[in-house]
Amino acid sequence: MDKFEQPIMVTKSFLPPIERYIERMGEIWEKSWLTNNGEFHAEFENKVRKYLEVGNASLLVNGHLALEIAIESLELKGEIITTPFTFASTTHAIVNCGLTPVFCDIERKTFNIDPDKIEDLITSNTSAIIPVHVFGNPCNIEKIESIAKRHNLKVIYDAAHAFGVKINEIGIGNFGDISMFSLHATKVFHSIEGGILTCNKESLKRKVELLKNFGISGPETIELVGTNAKMNEFQAIMGILNLEYIEENIRKRKVITQKYRELLRNIDGIYYVDDIENVKHNYSYFPVIVEEEYGLSRDELHDKLKDYNIFTRKYFYPLTIDFEFYKNDFRFKKPDLRIAKSIAEKVITLPIYSDLKLEDVEIICDKIANLKVNI
Ligand SMILES: *Cc1c(COP(=O)(O)O)cnc(C)c1O
């Protein structure tokens, strides 16, 4: 085979059987209730809270606004320590809220914020840490929590990639002050667009609910300056249906991941992250690191695979601090981000979605093996 007839994209949104969505839509039509805490919103919130095994869950229109609302709900000020190895959203949310991101380097092994480098960045202006569970691999939660306690800082986890992940049987949304899950169409679990904030404090959930609906607390009362970030009923029914398939989808992704690992194991210069002990993974992405021994650079591999109709993604590249408008921002400190920079230059995510065929994984891995230049 020379190239795939149909392009293999890096991801593909899961969709439930259309008849089932139409059936639920019929119920929306009957009630003529489209948004603002509808019946399906309540049903989805309840089901997702149980699935994530968290105390409180709030549904929002998307993950990004959820992150901004998380920051606002904790009334953060000054500087936030975060990672540059993430999607633009994490950094934008901090900047949009009028705060200053302080970038911390990452761990080579997990691509997550390096907790051993956080304390050097703390100043009297630091109010919080916003780590990201990159590719769904949990951050070093224990170390982060102890730093936060010692310095009286809040922690918001960007768990956009981590839906369904557990550590020692505990849902990942239970850690820190708040966690944000993205339910965007390209994520492992979605409600077309959508976001969830989880927290342990009832009072914080109440504040999130106010912030997402203009601060409205009664027919004639506004309690605070809020925005509009409500999830609607069409998103909620998509979420309800998709939740029925999430475990099966994660199982299929696990089989695909194991196939990739088996077939890439012996290719010099191609490295991947293994499962972590006591973690239930969601296999949301399949990132690999392209080292010099491979003979082609990451960019060359990306372009050559495209010739075969295989679409990979340089994710995350560039680092958020390297976007033109952030790079030149005088407010931002430029600490040593050596590891983050080197990972961003070498990382590539390979196609993965629940119905990706194992024989297609074999072809993709064959191409990667054959493209290798022996040096
Ligand atoms: C997807 C994503 C977001 C934003 O979520 P949306 O639902 O797309 O708004 C934030 N952070 C990370 C790491 C993401 O991957």
Coordinates of C-alpha atoms and ligand atoms in Angstrom, one line a residue:
M1 CA 0.0 0.0 0.0
D2 CA 1.4 3.3 -1.0
K3 CA -0.9 5.7 0.9
F4 CA -4.2 5.6 2.7
E5 CA -7.1 6.3 0.4
Q6 CA -9.0 8.0 3.1
P7 CA -6.9 10.3 5.3
I8 CA -6.2 9.0 8.8
M9 CA -6.7 12.0 11.0
V10 CA -5.1 12.4 14.4
T11 CA -8.4 12.2 16.1
K12 CA -12.1 11.5 15.2
S13 CA -15.1 12.5 17.3
F14 CA -17.1 9.6 18.7
L15 CA -20.8 9.8 17.9
P16 CA -23.6 7.7 19.4
P17 CA -26.1 6.1 17.0
I18 CA -28.1 9.0 15.4
E19 CA -31.5 7.4 16.2
R20 CA -30.7 7.7 19.9
Y21 CA -29.8 11.4 19.6
I22 CA -32.9 12.1 17.6
E23 CA -35.0 10.3 20.2
R24 CA -33.6 12.5 23.0
M25 CA -34.0 15.6 20.8
G26 CA -37.7 14.7 20.5
E27 CA -37.9 15.1 24.3
I28 CA -36.3 18.6 24.1
W29 CA -38.9 19.5 21.4
E30 CA -41.8 18.3 23.6
K31 CA -40.6 20.4 26.6
S32 CA -39.5 23.5 24.5
W33 CA -36.8 24.0 27.2
L34 CA -33.4 24.6 25.5
T35 CA -31.1 25.9 28.1
N36 CA -30.9 27.4 31.7
N37 CA -30.8 24.4 34.0
G38 CA -33.0 22.1 32.0
E39 CA -34.0 18.6 32.9
F40 CA -31.2 17.1 30.8
H41 CA -28.6 19.4 32.2
A42 CA -29.6 18.1 35.7
E43 CA -29.5 14.5 34.5
F44 CA -26.1 14.9 32.9
E45 CA -24.6 16.7 35.9
N46 CA -25.8 14.0 38.2
K47 CA -24.4 11.2 35.9
V48 CA -21.1 12.9 35.3
R49 CA -20.6 13.6 39.0
K50 CA -21.1 9.9 39.7
Y51 CA -18.9 8.8 36.9
L52 CA -16.1 11.1 38.0
E53 CA -16.7 10.1 41.7
V54 CA -16.4 13.8 42.9
G55 CA -18.3 15.8 45.5
N56 CA -19.5 18.5 43.2
A57 CA -19.6 19.0 39.4
S58 CA -20.8 22.0 37.4
L59 CA -21.5 21.9 33.7
L60 CA -20.3 24.7 31.4
V61 CA -20.5 25.6 27.8
N62 CA -16.8 24.9 27.1
G63 CA -13.6 24.1 28.9
H64 CA -11.9 27.4 28.4
L65 CA -14.6 29.5 30.0
A66 CA -14.8 26.9 32.8
L67 CA -11.1 27.6 33.4
E68 CA -11.6 31.4 33.5
I69 CA -14.5 30.9 35.9
A70 CA -12.4 28.6 38.1
I71 CA -9.8 31.4 38.4
E72 CA -12.5 34.0 39.2
S73 CA -14.3 31.8 41.7
L74 CA -11.1 31.7 43.8
E75 CA -10.5 35.4 43.5
L76 CA -6.9 35.0 42.5
K77 CA -4.5 37.9 42.2
G78 CA -1.0 38.5 40.9
E79 CA 1.1 35.6 39.6
I80 CA 0.1 32.1 38.7
I81 CA 2.7 29.3 38.3
T82 CA 1.8 27.2 35.3
T83 CA 3.3 25.1 32.5
P84 CA 4.1 26.4 29.0
F85 CA 3.7 22.8 27.6
T86 CA -0.1 23.1 27.1
F87 CA -2.8 24.3 24.8
A88 CA -3.1 28.1 24.4
S89 CA -6.2 28.0 26.6
T90 CA -4.4 27.5 29.9
T91 CA -2.2 30.6 29.4
H92 CA -5.0 32.7 27.8
A93 CA -7.3 32.0 30.8
I94 CA -4.7 33.4 33.2
V95 CA -4.0 36.4 31.1
N96 CA -7.7 37.1 30.3
C97 CA -8.3 37.2 34.1
G98 CA -5.7 39.9 34.5
L99 CA -3.1 37.7 36.1
T100 CA 0.5 37.0 35.2
P101 CA 1.6 33.5 34.2
V102 CA 4.9 32.4 35.6
F103 CA 6.2 29.5 33.5
C104 CA 7.8 26.5 35.2
D105 CA 9.8 23.8 33.4
I106 CA 8.3 20.3 33.0
E107 CA 9.4 16.7 33.8
R108 CA 11.0 14.7 30.9
K109 CA 9.1 11.6 31.9
T110 CA 5.5 12.8 32.1
F111 CA 5.6 16.2 30.3
N112 CA 3.9 17.7 33.4
I113 CA 5.0 20.6 35.5
D114 CA 8.1 19.7 37.5
P115 CA 7.1 20.1 41.1
D116 CA 10.8 20.4 42.2
K117 CA 11.1 23.6 40.2
I118 CA 7.9 25.3 41.5
E119 CA 9.2 26.7 44.8
D120 CA 12.0 28.7 43.2
L121 CA 9.3 30.6 41.3
I122 CA 7.1 31.5 44.2
T123 CA 7.1 35.2 45.2
S124 CA 4.9 37.3 47.5
N125 CA 2.7 37.9 44.5
T126 CA 2.0 34.2 43.8
S127 CA -1.6 33.2 44.5
A128 CA -2.0 29.8 42.8
I129 CA -0.5 27.0 40.7
I130 CA -2.3 25.8 37.5
P131 CA -0.8 22.5 36.4
V132 CA -2.0 20.5 33.5
H133 CA -2.5 16.7 33.5
V134 CA -0.9 16.6 30.0
F135 CA -2.2 13.8 27.8
G136 CA -4.2 12.6 30.7
N137 CA -1.1 11.5 32.7
P138 CA -1.6 12.7 36.3
C139 CA 0.7 15.4 37.7
N140 CA 2.7 14.7 40.9
I141 CA -0.2 15.6 43.0
E142 CA 1.3 14.8 46.4
K143 CA 4.3 17.2 45.9
I144 CA 2.1 19.9 44.4
E145 CA -0.4 19.7 47.3
S146 CA 2.4 20.0 49.9
I147 CA 3.9 23.0 48.2
A148 CA 0.5 24.7 48.0
K149 CA -0.1 24.0 51.7
R150 CA 3.3 25.3 52.7
H151 CA 2.9 28.5 50.8
N152 CA -0.8 29.0 51.1
L153 CA -1.5 28.8 47.4
K154 CA -4.6 27.6 45.5
V155 CA -4.4 24.8 43.0
I156 CA -6.5 24.6 39.8
Y157 CA -5.9 21.5 37.7
D158 CA -6.3 21.8 34.0
A159 CA -7.7 18.3 33.6
A160 CA -8.9 18.9 30.0
H161 CA -7.3 15.7 28.9
A162 CA -8.0 13.6 32.0
F163 CA -11.7 12.6 31.9
G164 CA -12.1 9.2 33.5
V165 CA -8.5 9.1 34.9
K166 CA -8.1 7.7 38.4
I167 CA -5.2 7.6 40.8
N168 CA -5.3 4.8 43.4
E169 CA -9.0 4.3 42.6
I170 CA -9.7 8.0 43.3
G171 CA -11.2 10.2 40.5
I172 CA -8.7 12.8 39.4
G173 CA -11.2 15.6 39.9
N174 CA -10.9 15.3 43.6
F175 CA -7.5 16.9 43.9
G176 CA -6.6 20.6 44.3
D177 CA -9.3 23.3 44.9
I178 CA -10.9 22.9 41.4
S179 CA -10.4 20.7 38.3
M180 CA -11.4 21.6 34.8
F181 CA -12.4 18.9 32.3
S182 CA -12.9 19.8 28.6
L183 CA -15.8 18.1 26.8
H184 CA -14.7 19.4 23.4
A185 CA -15.5 17.2 20.3
T186 CA -11.8 16.2 20.0
K187 CA -11.4 15.1 23.6
V188 CA -11.8 11.5 24.8
F189 CA -15.3 12.3 26.0
H190 CA -17.4 15.1 24.7
S191 CA -20.7 17.0 24.7
I192 CA -19.9 18.7 21.3
E193 CA -18.5 21.6 23.2
G194 CA -18.5 21.6 27.0
G195 CA -16.7 21.8 30.2
I196 CA -16.9 20.6 33.8
L197 CA -15.6 22.1 37.0
T198 CA -15.3 19.8 40.0
C199 CA -14.6 20.8 43.5
N200 CA -15.0 19.5 47.0
K201 CA -16.5 22.6 48.6
E202 CA -20.2 23.2 48.2
S203 CA -19.7 27.0 48.5
L204 CA -17.3 27.0 45.6
K205 CA -19.8 25.1 43.4
R206 CA -22.5 27.7 44.3
K207 CA -20.1 30.5 43.2
V208 CA -19.3 28.7 39.9
E209 CA -23.1 28.4 39.2
L210 CA -23.5 32.1 39.8
L211 CA -20.5 33.1 37.7
K212 CA -21.7 31.0 34.7
N213 CA -25.1 32.7 34.7
F214 CA -24.5 36.5 35.0
G215 CA -24.4 36.2 38.8
I216 CA -28.1 35.8 39.0
S217 CA -29.3 34.5 42.3
G218 CA -33.0 35.4 42.1
P219 CA -35.5 36.9 39.8
E220 CA -34.5 40.4 40.8
T221 CA -31.1 39.9 42.4
I222 CA -27.6 39.8 40.9
E223 CA -25.0 38.7 43.4
L224 CA -21.8 39.2 41.5
V225 CA -20.3 40.2 38.1
G226 CA -20.8 37.0 36.1
T227 CA -20.6 35.9 32.5
N228 CA -22.7 33.5 30.4
A229 CA -21.1 30.1 30.2
K230 CA -24.1 27.8 30.6
M231 CA -24.3 24.3 28.9
N232 CA -27.5 23.9 26.8
E233 CA -29.8 20.9 26.6
F234 CA -28.4 19.7 23.2
Q235 CA -24.9 19.5 24.6
A236 CA -26.3 17.7 27.7
I237 CA -28.1 14.9 25.7
M238 CA -24.9 14.4 23.7
G239 CA -23.0 14.0 27.0
I240 CA -25.6 11.7 28.5
L241 CA -25.5 9.4 25.5
N242 CA -21.7 9.4 25.2
L243 CA -21.3 8.6 28.8
E244 CA -22.8 5.2 28.1
Y245 CA -20.0 4.4 25.7
I246 CA -17.0 6.0 27.5
E247 CA -15.8 2.8 29.2
E248 CA -16.0 0.8 26.0
N249 CA -14.1 3.6 24.2
I250 CA -11.4 3.7 26.8
R251 CA -11.0 -0.1 26.5
K252 CA -10.7 0.2 22.7
R253 CA -8.1 3.0 23.0
K254 CA -6.1 0.9 25.4
V255 CA -5.9 -1.9 22.9
I256 CA -4.8 0.6 20.2
T257 CA -2.2 2.0 22.6
Q258 CA -0.8 -1.4 23.4
K259 CA -0.5 -2.2 19.7
Y260 CA 1.4 1.0 19.1
R261 CA 3.7 0.3 22.0
E262 CA 4.4 -3.2 20.8
L263 CA 5.1 -2.1 17.2
L264 CA 7.2 1.0 18.1
R265 CA 9.2 -0.6 20.9
N266 CA 12.1 -1.6 18.8
I267 CA 12.5 1.4 16.6
D268 CA 15.6 3.3 17.8
G269 CA 14.9 7.0 18.4
I270 CA 11.1 6.6 18.9
Y271 CA 10.1 6.8 22.6
Y272 CA 6.7 6.8 24.2
V273 CA 5.3 7.1 27.8
D274 CA 4.3 3.9 29.5
D275 CA 1.4 3.4 31.9
I276 CA 2.0 4.7 35.4
E277 CA 1.4 2.2 38.3
N278 CA -1.9 2.6 40.2
V279 CA -3.3 5.0 37.5
K280 CA -6.4 4.2 35.5
H281 CA -5.5 5.9 32.1
N282 CA -7.9 7.1 29.5
Y283 CA -5.5 6.7 26.5
S284 CA -6.6 10.1 25.1
Y285 CA -3.5 10.7 23.1
F286 CA -0.6 8.7 21.8
P287 CA 2.4 11.0 21.9
V288 CA 5.9 9.9 20.9
I289 CA 9.3 11.6 21.2
V290 CA 11.5 11.6 18.1
E291 CA 15.1 11.5 19.1
E292 CA 18.2 12.0 17.0
E293 CA 18.9 8.2 16.6
Y294 CA 15.7 8.1 14.4
G295 CA 17.5 9.9 11.7
L296 CA 14.6 12.1 10.7
S297 CA 13.5 15.1 12.7
R298 CA 10.1 15.3 14.2
D299 CA 9.1 17.8 11.5
E300 CA 10.3 15.6 8.7
L301 CA 8.5 12.6 10.2
H302 CA 5.3 14.7 10.4
D303 CA 5.6 15.8 6.8
K304 CA 6.5 12.4 5.4
L305 CA 3.6 10.7 7.2
K306 CA 1.3 13.3 5.6
D307 CA 2.4 12.1 2.2
Y308 CA 0.9 8.7 3.2
N309 CA -2.3 10.5 4.2
I310 CA -1.5 10.0 7.9
F311 CA -2.1 13.1 9.9
T312 CA -0.2 13.6 13.1
R313 CA 0.0 16.7 15.3
K314 CA 2.9 18.6 16.8
Y315 CA 1.2 18.8 20.2
F316 CA 2.2 20.9 22.0
Y317 CA 4.3 23.0 19.8
P318 CA 5.2 25.8 20.2
L319 CA 5.2 26.3 23.9
T320 CA 2.6 28.9 24.8
I321 CA 5.4 31.3 25.9
D322 CA 6.8 31.2 22.4
F323 CA 3.7 32.6 20.7
E324 CA 4.8 35.9 19.2
F325 CA 2.6 38.1 21.4
Y326 CA 3.6 36.3 24.6
K327 CA 7.3 36.0 23.7
N328 CA 7.7 39.7 23.7
D329 CA 5.6 40.4 26.7
F330 CA 7.8 42.3 29.2
R331 CA 5.6 41.2 32.1
F332 CA 6.6 37.6 31.7
K333 CA 9.7 36.2 33.3
K334 CA 11.7 33.9 31.1
P335 CA 13.0 31.2 33.5
D336 CA 14.9 28.2 32.3
L337 CA 12.5 26.0 30.3
R338 CA 15.1 23.7 28.8
I339 CA 13.2 20.5 29.1
A340 CA 9.9 22.0 27.9
K341 CA 11.6 23.5 24.9
S342 CA 13.3 20.2 24.0
I343 CA 10.1 18.2 24.4
A344 CA 8.1 20.7 22.2
E345 CA 10.7 20.3 19.4
K346 CA 10.5 16.4 19.5
V347 CA 7.0 15.5 20.3
I348 CA 4.4 14.3 17.9
T349 CA 1.0 12.7 18.6
L350 CA -0.1 9.8 16.4
P351 CA -3.6 9.1 15.3
I352 CA -5.9 7.6 18.0
Y353 CA -9.6 7.3 18.3
S354 CA -11.8 4.4 19.5
D355 CA -12.6 2.9 16.1
L356 CA -9.1 3.3 14.6
K357 CA -8.4 -0.2 13.1
L358 CA -5.5 -2.2 14.5
E359 CA -4.4 -3.0 10.9
D360 CA -4.2 0.7 10.3
V361 CA -2.0 1.1 13.4
E362 CA 0.2 -1.7 11.9
I363 CA 0.5 0.3 8.6
I364 CA 1.3 3.5 10.5
C365 CA 4.0 1.8 12.5
D366 CA 5.4 0.1 9.3
K367 CA 5.7 3.5 7.7
I368 CA 7.5 4.9 10.8
A369 CA 9.8 1.9 10.8
N370 CA 10.6 2.2 7.1
L371 CA 11.1 6.0 7.2
K372 CA 13.8 5.6 9.8
V373 CA 17.2 6.6 8.5
N374 CA 20.1 4.6 9.8
I375 CA 22.8 6.9 11.0
Ligands
LIG1 C1 -9.0 21.5 25.1 C2 -8.2 22.1 26.1 C3 -8.6 23.3 26.8 C4 -9.9 24.0 26.5 O1 -11.0 23.3 26.4 P1 -12.2 23.7 25.4 O2 -13.3 22.8 25.9 O3 -11.8 23.4 24.0 O4 -12.5 25.1 25.6 C5 -7.9 23.7 27.9 N1 -6.7 23.1 28.2 C6 -6.2 22.1 27.5 C7 -4.9 21.4 28.0 C8 -6.9 21.5 26.5 O5 -6.4 20.5 25.8

